[in-house]
Amino acid sequence: MTIGNQVLSRKSGLRVSQLALGTGNFGTGWGYGSDFAEARKIFDRYAEAGGFFIDTADTYQVGQSEEFVGQLIANDRDHFVLSSKYTMGAENDGSISKSGNSRKNMVRSVEASLKRLKTDHIDLYWAHFTDETTPMEEIMRGFEDLVQAGKIHYAGLSNFPAWRIARADMIGELRGWSPLVAIQTEYNLVERSAERDLIPMADALGLGITTWSPLAGGMLTGKYRNNEQGRLQGLGGILVHSEQSGRKTAILDTVISIATEADTTPANVAIAWLLDQSRNLSTGMVPILGPRTLSQLDATLGALDVHLTQDQIDRLTSVSAFERGTPHDQIQSLGAQARGGDKIIRRASFVTTA
Ligand SMILES: NC(=O)c1ccc[n+]([C@@H]2O[C@H](COP(=O)([O-])OP(=O)(O)OC[C@H]3O[C@@H](n4cnc5c(N)ncnc54)[C@H](OP(=O)(O)O)[C@@H]3O)[C@@H](O)[C@H]2O)c1
């Protein structure tokens, strides 16, 4: 199987792989992950399969992930689209000055990341999480200055609410600054909330969408039903879903049953569903894989050869349906009742005056 490539978004000509290599598991700084030898095997296999889009962050494994990635890309730096993130820092020392979205933290973080990555530029630089404090003008102007200084080439926002992203996108456009090119969000069969606002917003604005935890941290492999140990125990329940609701149990039941029908694994069904979701978008959507071992990557790349039927896709979409809430439910019911401008307006005015 070969990993294809695509334009990340309508905001730039940057080409990326159809699957990104996530490196949250590269290192043992969190007490759980892959050592350098295993990370090298994963990285080499991903590159051999045609992948060249690498996702890391300063905070992953307390800086080790960036250090590993720096060593791994060194021989052919320019072949890879290197993305990293700032906000939480690598120090883990609890200093308030070394965290957040402020320009102060952005500038010191990018310098520290460049050292760990042993490169003079990061291709795609993300604010990792919103701190809900720093004005979007400050973040966007900070990104623009880093682009002008040649330290980063593109910028994106990860784990920000849609309204902040849309505002930042507009500020960048009106000021003539380098545009935001993409968003990053959790998105998988058990966590589909991004469909409320983030994904429609990104599609409308032409922002690329990179999605983390395609396997819900491992839950969608079904391994925990077989009493296997893994991240659930190793990371103490962080960054992994468990079957704590009937909805999640029903989703996993369906994933496992479709895997049997399609003669593949539950993990590959979960990723094939994700890949299918991008078909209705006019912008790019890239799942970020998170293998901890070479055999996990090998197994997961098999998703590229899985072709689910429309009936199987529909069953997965239906069993993982979630409550969209207001105003989405009203918009959907109005739209379903009256597709066509004048009817929608008549119906909407009826609702507002009723
Ligand atoms: N922007 C953000 O805030 C954010 C947040 C989280 C992640 N990310 C990025 O997204 C990447 C992927 O996220 P993720 O690690 O949560 O992805 P994930 O694929 O949902 O979970 C990865 C875990 O799934 C298990 N796994 C993977 N492939 C498997 C296979 N074939 N068979 C059995 N188990 C398998 C492994 O669990 P075990 O360890 O138990 O073996 C692995 O640790 C990260 O590396 C990181 O780059 C970004």
Short mmCIF file of C-alpha atoms and ligand atoms in Angstrom, two decimals:
data_model
loop_
_atom_site.label_atom_id
_atom_site.label_comp_id
_atom_site.label_asym_id
_atom_site.label_seq_id
_atom_site.Cartn_x
_atom_site.Cartn_y
_atom_site.Cartn_z
CA MET A 1 0.00 0.00 0.00
CA THR A 2 1.16 3.51 -0.81
CA ILE A 3 0.30 6.67 1.10
CA GLY A 4 -0.97 9.25 -1.40
CA ASN A 5 -0.65 13.00 -1.18
CA GLN A 6 -2.95 15.98 -1.50
CA VAL A 7 -3.07 19.74 -1.17
CA LEU A 8 -3.60 20.49 2.52
CA SER A 9 -6.13 23.25 2.04
CA ARG A 10 -7.47 25.90 -0.31
CA LYS A 11 -5.34 28.47 1.56
CA SER A 12 -1.99 27.39 0.14
CA GLY A 13 -0.25 25.12 -2.33
CA LEU A 14 1.34 23.03 0.43
CA ARG A 15 1.14 19.33 -0.39
CA VAL A 16 0.99 16.81 2.42
CA SER A 17 0.49 13.06 2.75
CA GLN A 18 -3.02 11.66 2.94
CA LEU A 19 -2.07 10.21 6.36
CA ALA A 20 0.19 12.14 8.76
CA LEU A 21 2.59 10.43 11.14
CA GLY A 22 1.78 11.51 14.69
CA THR A 23 4.70 11.29 17.09
CA GLY A 24 3.02 11.70 20.45
CA ASN A 25 4.30 8.21 21.24
CA PHE A 26 7.92 9.01 20.25
CA GLY A 27 9.84 9.01 23.52
CA THR A 28 9.39 7.83 27.06
CA GLY A 29 9.26 11.19 28.83
CA TRP A 30 5.66 10.52 29.87
CA GLY A 31 6.67 7.11 31.21
CA TYR A 32 4.94 5.41 28.26
CA GLY A 33 5.87 5.40 24.55
CA SER A 34 8.47 4.16 22.07
CA ASP A 35 12.24 4.25 22.50
CA PHE A 36 14.37 5.71 19.72
CA ALA A 37 15.01 2.36 18.00
CA GLU A 38 11.28 1.66 17.68
CA ALA A 39 10.54 5.27 16.63
CA ARG A 40 13.14 4.93 13.86
CA LYS A 41 11.48 1.74 12.58
CA ILE A 42 8.07 3.45 12.56
CA PHE A 43 9.43 6.54 10.85
CA ASP A 44 11.33 4.57 8.16
CA ARG A 45 8.30 2.40 7.40
CA TYR A 46 6.04 5.46 7.10
CA ALA A 47 8.53 7.15 4.75
CA GLU A 48 8.98 3.96 2.69
CA ALA A 49 5.22 3.83 2.23
CA GLY A 50 5.32 7.34 0.75
CA GLY A 51 4.45 9.40 3.86
CA PHE A 52 6.15 12.75 4.44
CA PHE A 53 3.85 14.74 6.79
CA ILE A 54 5.12 14.65 10.39
CA ASP A 55 3.13 15.90 13.40
CA THR A 56 4.92 16.67 16.66
CA ALA A 57 4.70 19.24 19.52
CA ASP A 58 7.05 20.69 22.08
CA THR A 59 5.10 19.13 24.91
CA TYR A 60 5.07 15.53 23.55
CA GLN A 61 7.07 13.28 25.82
CA VAL A 62 8.48 16.43 27.48
CA GLY A 63 10.48 17.46 24.39
CA GLN A 64 11.71 13.99 23.42
CA SER A 65 9.35 13.63 20.47
CA GLU A 66 10.84 16.72 18.80
CA GLU A 67 14.36 15.49 19.57
CA PHE A 68 13.63 12.11 17.97
CA VAL A 69 11.98 13.74 14.94
CA GLY A 70 14.95 16.09 14.52
CA GLN A 71 17.31 13.13 14.28
CA LEU A 72 14.99 11.18 11.99
CA ILE A 73 14.46 13.89 9.38
CA ALA A 74 18.06 15.15 9.42
CA ASN A 75 19.20 13.20 6.35
CA ASP A 76 16.50 14.57 4.10
CA ARG A 77 15.02 17.57 5.93
CA ASP A 78 13.39 19.21 2.94
CA HIS A 79 11.53 16.09 1.86
CA PHE A 80 9.37 16.23 4.98
CA VAL A 81 6.56 18.61 5.88
CA LEU A 82 7.45 19.18 9.51
CA SER A 83 4.72 20.43 11.80
CA SER A 84 5.07 21.26 15.47
CA LYS A 85 3.10 23.12 18.14
CA TYR A 86 3.55 25.52 21.00
CA THR A 87 1.48 26.45 24.06
CA MET A 88 2.34 24.05 26.88
CA GLY A 89 6.12 23.97 26.51
CA ALA A 90 8.51 21.08 26.98
CA GLU A 91 9.78 21.91 30.42
CA ASN A 92 6.93 20.60 32.48
CA ASP A 93 8.11 22.88 35.31
CA GLY A 94 4.74 24.56 35.85
CA SER A 95 6.01 28.04 35.00
CA ILE A 96 3.10 30.23 33.89
CA SER A 97 5.47 32.35 31.76
CA LYS A 98 6.40 29.31 29.72
CA SER A 99 2.88 28.43 28.65
CA GLY A 100 -0.07 29.94 26.80
CA ASN A 101 -0.57 31.53 23.39
CA SER A 102 1.16 34.88 24.08
CA ARG A 103 3.80 36.27 21.73
CA LYS A 104 6.33 35.92 24.57
CA ASN A 105 5.69 32.18 24.80
CA MET A 106 5.38 31.76 21.02
CA VAL A 107 8.80 33.27 20.34
CA ARG A 108 10.64 31.42 23.07
CA SER A 109 8.85 28.17 22.17
CA VAL A 110 9.71 28.28 18.48
CA GLU A 111 13.37 28.90 19.30
CA ALA A 112 13.42 25.93 21.69
CA SER A 113 11.62 23.68 19.17
CA LEU A 114 14.05 24.61 16.38
CA LYS A 115 16.95 23.56 18.63
CA ARG A 116 15.36 20.22 19.51
CA LEU A 117 14.37 19.63 15.87
CA LYS A 118 17.85 20.62 14.66
CA THR A 119 16.48 22.68 11.81
CA ASP A 120 16.20 26.37 10.99
CA HIS A 121 12.49 26.33 10.11
CA ILE A 122 9.22 24.53 10.88
CA ASP A 123 6.98 24.09 7.86
CA LEU A 124 3.65 24.24 9.70
CA TYR A 125 3.47 25.75 13.18
CA TRP A 126 0.42 25.35 15.40
CA ALA A 127 -0.91 27.02 18.48
CA HIS A 128 -1.69 23.76 20.31
CA PHE A 129 -4.60 24.76 22.55
CA THR A 130 -6.43 28.03 23.07
CA ASP A 131 -5.51 29.72 26.34
CA GLU A 132 -8.82 31.63 26.03
CA THR A 133 -6.94 34.83 26.89
CA THR A 134 -4.50 35.93 24.19
CA PRO A 135 -6.23 38.09 21.53
CA MET A 136 -6.32 36.43 18.10
CA GLU A 137 -4.61 39.57 16.71
CA GLU A 138 -1.57 38.82 18.89
CA ILE A 139 -1.39 35.20 17.75
CA MET A 140 -1.83 36.05 14.07
CA ARG A 141 0.69 38.91 14.17
CA GLY A 142 3.12 36.61 15.99
CA PHE A 143 2.73 33.97 13.26
CA GLU A 144 3.20 36.62 10.57
CA ASP A 145 6.45 37.81 12.16
CA LEU A 146 7.75 34.22 12.38
CA VAL A 147 6.92 33.71 8.70
CA GLN A 148 8.72 36.94 7.79
CA ALA A 149 11.72 35.82 9.86
CA GLY A 150 11.79 32.49 7.98
CA LYS A 151 11.31 30.46 11.18
CA ILE A 152 7.98 29.00 10.08
CA HIS A 153 6.33 28.74 6.66
CA TYR A 154 2.66 28.20 7.54
CA ALA A 155 0.48 28.45 10.63
CA GLY A 156 -2.58 26.70 12.02
CA LEU A 157 -4.78 26.47 15.10
CA SER A 158 -5.30 23.26 17.05
CA ASN A 159 -8.09 22.80 19.62
CA PHE A 160 -9.54 26.29 19.21
CA PRO A 161 -13.27 27.02 19.10
CA ALA A 162 -14.66 27.80 15.66
CA TRP A 163 -15.46 31.43 16.41
CA ARG A 164 -11.85 32.19 17.37
CA ILE A 165 -10.55 30.47 14.24
CA ALA A 166 -12.98 32.30 11.95
CA ARG A 167 -12.00 35.60 13.56
CA ALA A 168 -8.28 34.87 13.16
CA ASP A 169 -8.80 33.86 9.54
CA MET A 170 -10.59 37.14 8.81
CA ILE A 171 -7.99 39.26 10.64
CA GLY A 172 -5.19 37.64 8.63
CA GLU A 173 -7.06 38.19 5.37
CA LEU A 174 -7.91 41.85 6.03
CA ARG A 175 -4.42 42.72 7.22
CA GLY A 176 -2.72 40.89 4.35
CA TRP A 177 -0.85 38.63 6.75
CA SER A 178 0.07 35.03 6.00
CA PRO A 179 -3.18 33.10 6.17
CA LEU A 180 -4.05 30.34 8.56
CA VAL A 181 -3.85 27.21 6.47
CA ALA A 182 -5.39 24.52 8.66
CA ILE A 183 -7.07 23.46 11.88
CA GLN A 184 -6.37 20.41 14.03
CA THR A 185 -9.04 18.69 16.09
CA GLU A 186 -9.95 15.35 17.58
CA TYR A 187 -12.19 13.45 15.18
CA ASN A 188 -13.05 9.78 15.15
CA LEU A 189 -16.11 7.53 15.26
CA VAL A 190 -16.75 8.13 18.96
CA GLU A 191 -15.90 11.87 18.99
CA ARG A 192 -17.67 13.59 16.12
CA SER A 193 -18.45 16.95 17.76
CA ALA A 194 -16.17 18.69 15.24
CA GLU A 195 -18.99 18.16 12.73
CA ARG A 196 -21.06 20.81 14.55
CA ASP A 197 -18.99 23.89 13.69
CA LEU A 198 -15.28 23.19 13.15
CA ILE A 199 -15.50 21.02 10.03
CA PRO A 200 -18.21 23.07 8.23
CA MET A 201 -16.27 26.24 9.09
CA ALA A 202 -12.98 24.84 7.76
CA ASP A 203 -14.70 23.59 4.61
CA ALA A 204 -16.34 26.97 3.99
CA LEU A 205 -13.15 28.97 4.65
CA GLY A 206 -10.85 26.57 2.80
CA LEU A 207 -8.83 25.61 5.88
CA GLY A 208 -7.28 22.14 5.85
CA ILE A 209 -8.39 19.75 8.59
CA THR A 210 -5.95 17.46 10.39
CA THR A 211 -7.59 15.05 12.80
CA TRP A 212 -6.08 13.46 15.87
CA SER A 213 -6.86 10.20 17.68
CA PRO A 214 -8.26 8.34 14.65
CA LEU A 215 -8.58 5.22 16.85
CA ALA A 216 -9.94 7.12 19.86
CA GLY A 217 -6.59 6.49 21.53
CA GLY A 218 -6.79 2.72 20.93
CA MET A 219 -10.36 2.01 22.00
CA LEU A 220 -11.54 1.48 18.40
CA THR A 221 -9.07 -1.39 17.94
CA GLY A 222 -11.30 -3.37 20.32
CA LYS A 223 -8.18 -4.47 22.20
CA TYR A 224 -9.48 -3.56 25.63
CA ARG A 225 -12.38 -5.99 25.17
CA ASN A 226 -9.77 -8.73 24.87
CA ASN A 227 -8.23 -7.63 28.18
CA GLU A 228 -5.12 -6.35 26.40
CA GLN A 229 -3.05 -3.73 28.20
CA GLY A 230 -2.06 -0.48 26.54
CA ARG A 231 -2.31 3.28 26.73
CA LEU A 232 -5.40 3.05 28.93
CA GLN A 233 -3.17 1.73 31.70
CA GLY A 234 0.17 3.19 30.50
CA LEU A 235 -0.98 6.81 30.34
CA GLY A 236 -3.45 6.46 33.20
CA GLY A 237 -6.53 6.98 31.01
CA ILE A 238 -5.30 10.20 29.38
CA LEU A 239 -5.85 10.55 25.62
CA VAL A 240 -7.85 7.36 25.34
CA HIS A 241 -11.58 6.70 25.24
CA SER A 242 -13.18 3.83 27.08
CA GLU A 243 -16.60 2.22 26.73
CA GLN A 244 -18.27 4.31 29.39
CA SER A 245 -21.52 4.77 27.43
CA GLY A 246 -24.01 2.64 25.55
CA ARG A 247 -23.32 4.74 22.45
CA LYS A 248 -19.61 3.89 22.50
CA THR A 249 -20.35 0.21 23.06
CA ALA A 250 -22.75 0.18 20.10
CA ILE A 251 -20.16 1.92 17.91
CA LEU A 252 -17.47 -0.62 18.79
CA ASP A 253 -19.91 -3.52 18.24
CA THR A 254 -20.62 -2.18 14.74
CA VAL A 255 -16.94 -1.54 13.94
CA ILE A 256 -16.03 -5.10 14.96
CA SER A 257 -18.90 -6.64 13.04
CA ILE A 258 -18.05 -4.68 9.84
CA ALA A 259 -14.37 -5.67 10.25
CA THR A 260 -15.46 -9.32 10.19
CA GLU A 261 -17.61 -8.74 7.08
CA ALA A 262 -14.79 -6.88 5.29
CA ASP A 263 -12.11 -9.35 6.41
CA THR A 264 -10.04 -6.62 8.03
CA THR A 265 -9.36 -5.21 11.51
CA PRO A 266 -11.52 -2.84 13.56
CA ALA A 267 -8.70 -0.26 13.43
CA ASN A 268 -8.75 -0.32 9.65
CA VAL A 269 -12.53 0.06 9.55
CA ALA A 270 -12.29 3.12 11.84
CA ILE A 271 -9.66 4.74 9.60
CA ALA A 272 -11.41 3.80 6.35
CA TRP A 273 -14.55 5.57 7.69
CA LEU A 274 -12.45 8.68 8.41
CA LEU A 275 -10.92 8.65 4.94
CA ASP A 276 -14.40 8.40 3.49
CA GLN A 277 -15.55 11.51 5.39
CA SER A 278 -13.28 13.75 3.34
CA ARG A 279 -15.10 12.85 0.12
CA ASN A 280 -17.81 15.46 0.76
CA LEU A 281 -15.37 18.25 1.60
CA SER A 282 -13.87 20.83 -0.74
CA THR A 283 -10.82 21.18 1.51
CA GLY A 284 -8.31 18.55 2.64
CA MET A 285 -8.79 16.27 5.67
CA VAL A 286 -5.81 14.30 6.97
CA PRO A 287 -5.99 11.74 9.81
CA ILE A 288 -2.90 11.73 12.05
CA LEU A 289 -1.86 8.18 12.91
CA GLY A 290 -0.44 7.52 16.37
CA PRO A 291 1.44 4.17 16.25
CA ARG A 292 3.54 3.13 19.26
CA THR A 293 5.12 0.15 17.48
CA LEU A 294 6.14 -0.78 13.95
CA SER A 295 3.60 -3.60 13.86
CA GLN A 296 0.82 -1.14 14.76
CA LEU A 297 1.80 1.14 11.87
CA ASP A 298 1.99 -1.80 9.48
CA ALA A 299 -1.43 -3.01 10.56
CA THR A 300 -2.97 0.46 10.33
CA LEU A 301 -1.63 1.24 6.86
CA GLY A 302 -3.79 -1.66 5.68
CA ALA A 303 -6.72 0.79 5.95
CA LEU A 304 -5.62 2.24 2.60
CA ASP A 305 -6.63 -1.03 0.93
CA VAL A 306 -10.00 -1.32 2.68
CA HIS A 307 -13.05 -0.39 0.62
CA LEU A 308 -16.19 -0.19 2.72
CA THR A 309 -19.54 -0.44 0.97
CA GLN A 310 -21.96 2.49 1.17
CA ASP A 311 -24.16 0.38 3.43
CA GLN A 312 -21.23 -0.18 5.84
CA ILE A 313 -20.35 3.54 5.84
CA ASP A 314 -24.01 4.39 6.51
CA ARG A 315 -24.20 1.94 9.43
CA LEU A 316 -21.07 3.43 11.01
CA THR A 317 -22.35 6.97 10.51
CA SER A 318 -25.75 6.09 11.90
CA VAL A 319 -24.57 4.23 15.01
CA SER A 320 -22.16 7.07 15.88
CA ALA A 321 -24.79 9.81 15.45
CA PHE A 322 -24.64 12.42 18.20
CA GLU A 323 -26.81 15.25 19.45
CA ARG A 324 -25.91 18.44 17.63
CA GLY A 325 -27.93 20.75 19.85
CA THR A 326 -29.11 24.25 19.08
CA PRO A 327 -29.09 25.84 16.53
CA HIS A 328 -27.97 22.85 14.47
CA ASP A 329 -31.06 20.75 15.17
CA GLN A 330 -33.37 23.58 14.11
CA ILE A 331 -31.30 24.32 11.01
CA GLN A 332 -31.38 20.66 10.05
CA SER A 333 -35.11 20.30 10.50
CA LEU A 334 -35.84 23.52 8.60
CA GLY A 335 -33.52 22.43 5.83
CA ALA A 336 -35.12 19.01 5.66
CA GLN A 337 -38.60 20.50 5.46
CA ALA A 338 -37.90 23.14 2.87
CA ARG A 339 -34.84 22.90 0.63
CA GLY A 340 -35.09 26.00 -1.56
CA GLY A 341 -34.45 29.62 -0.61
CA ASP A 342 -37.92 31.12 -0.46
CA LYS A 343 -39.39 28.21 1.44
CA ILE A 344 -36.58 28.33 4.01
CA ILE A 345 -37.10 32.06 4.49
CA ARG A 346 -40.86 31.65 4.87
CA ARG A 347 -40.41 28.81 7.30
CA ALA A 348 -37.71 30.67 9.26
CA SER A 349 -39.87 33.77 9.59
CA PHE A 350 -42.71 31.57 10.77
CA VAL A 351 -40.45 30.17 13.51
CA THR A 352 -39.19 33.57 14.65
CA THR A 353 -42.69 35.06 14.85
CA ALA A 354 -44.37 32.04 16.41
N1 LIG B 1 -3.47 18.54 18.73
C1 LIG B 1 -3.68 17.77 19.76
O1 LIG B 1 -4.12 18.24 20.82
C2 LIG B 1 -3.40 16.30 19.70
C3 LIG B 1 -3.87 15.47 20.73
C4 LIG B 1 -3.60 14.10 20.64
C5 LIG B 1 -2.87 13.61 19.57
N2 LIG B 1 -2.38 14.44 18.60
C6 LIG B 1 -1.57 13.93 17.47
O2 LIG B 1 -2.30 12.88 16.84
C7 LIG B 1 -1.52 11.70 16.83
C8 LIG B 1 -2.45 10.51 16.91
O3 LIG B 1 -3.25 10.56 18.10
P1 LIG B 1 -3.40 9.27 18.97
O4 LIG B 1 -2.05 8.78 19.35
O5 LIG B 1 -4.36 9.57 20.04
O6 LIG B 1 -4.02 8.27 17.86
P2 LIG B 1 -4.84 6.91 17.98
O7 LIG B 1 -4.53 6.14 16.75
O8 LIG B 1 -6.25 7.20 18.26
O9 LIG B 1 -4.25 6.16 19.25
C9 LIG B 1 -2.95 5.62 19.22
C10 LIG B 1 -2.91 4.39 20.12
O10 LIG B 1 -3.71 3.39 19.50
C11 LIG B 1 -3.09 2.14 19.63
N3 LIG B 1 -2.88 1.62 18.28
C12 LIG B 1 -2.52 2.30 17.18
N4 LIG B 1 -2.51 1.49 16.11
C13 LIG B 1 -2.87 0.27 16.58
C14 LIG B 1 -3.04 -0.99 15.96
N5 LIG B 1 -2.86 -1.15 14.65
N6 LIG B 1 -3.42 -2.03 16.73
C15 LIG B 1 -3.63 -1.88 18.06
N7 LIG B 1 -3.48 -0.71 18.70
C16 LIG B 1 -3.10 0.35 17.96
C17 LIG B 1 -1.81 2.33 20.39
O11 LIG B 1 -2.16 2.04 21.74
P3 LIG B 1 -1.15 1.35 22.77
O12 LIG B 1 -0.19 2.37 23.14
O13 LIG B 1 -2.09 0.96 23.86
O14 LIG B 1 -0.55 0.16 22.09
C18 LIG B 1 -1.53 3.81 20.24
O15 LIG B 1 -0.86 4.34 21.37
C19 LIG B 1 -0.54 11.87 18.00
O16 LIG B 1 0.62 11.09 17.84
C20 LIG B 1 -0.24 13.33 17.90
O17 LIG B 1 0.72 13.57 16.88
C21 LIG B 1 -2.67 15.77 18.64
#
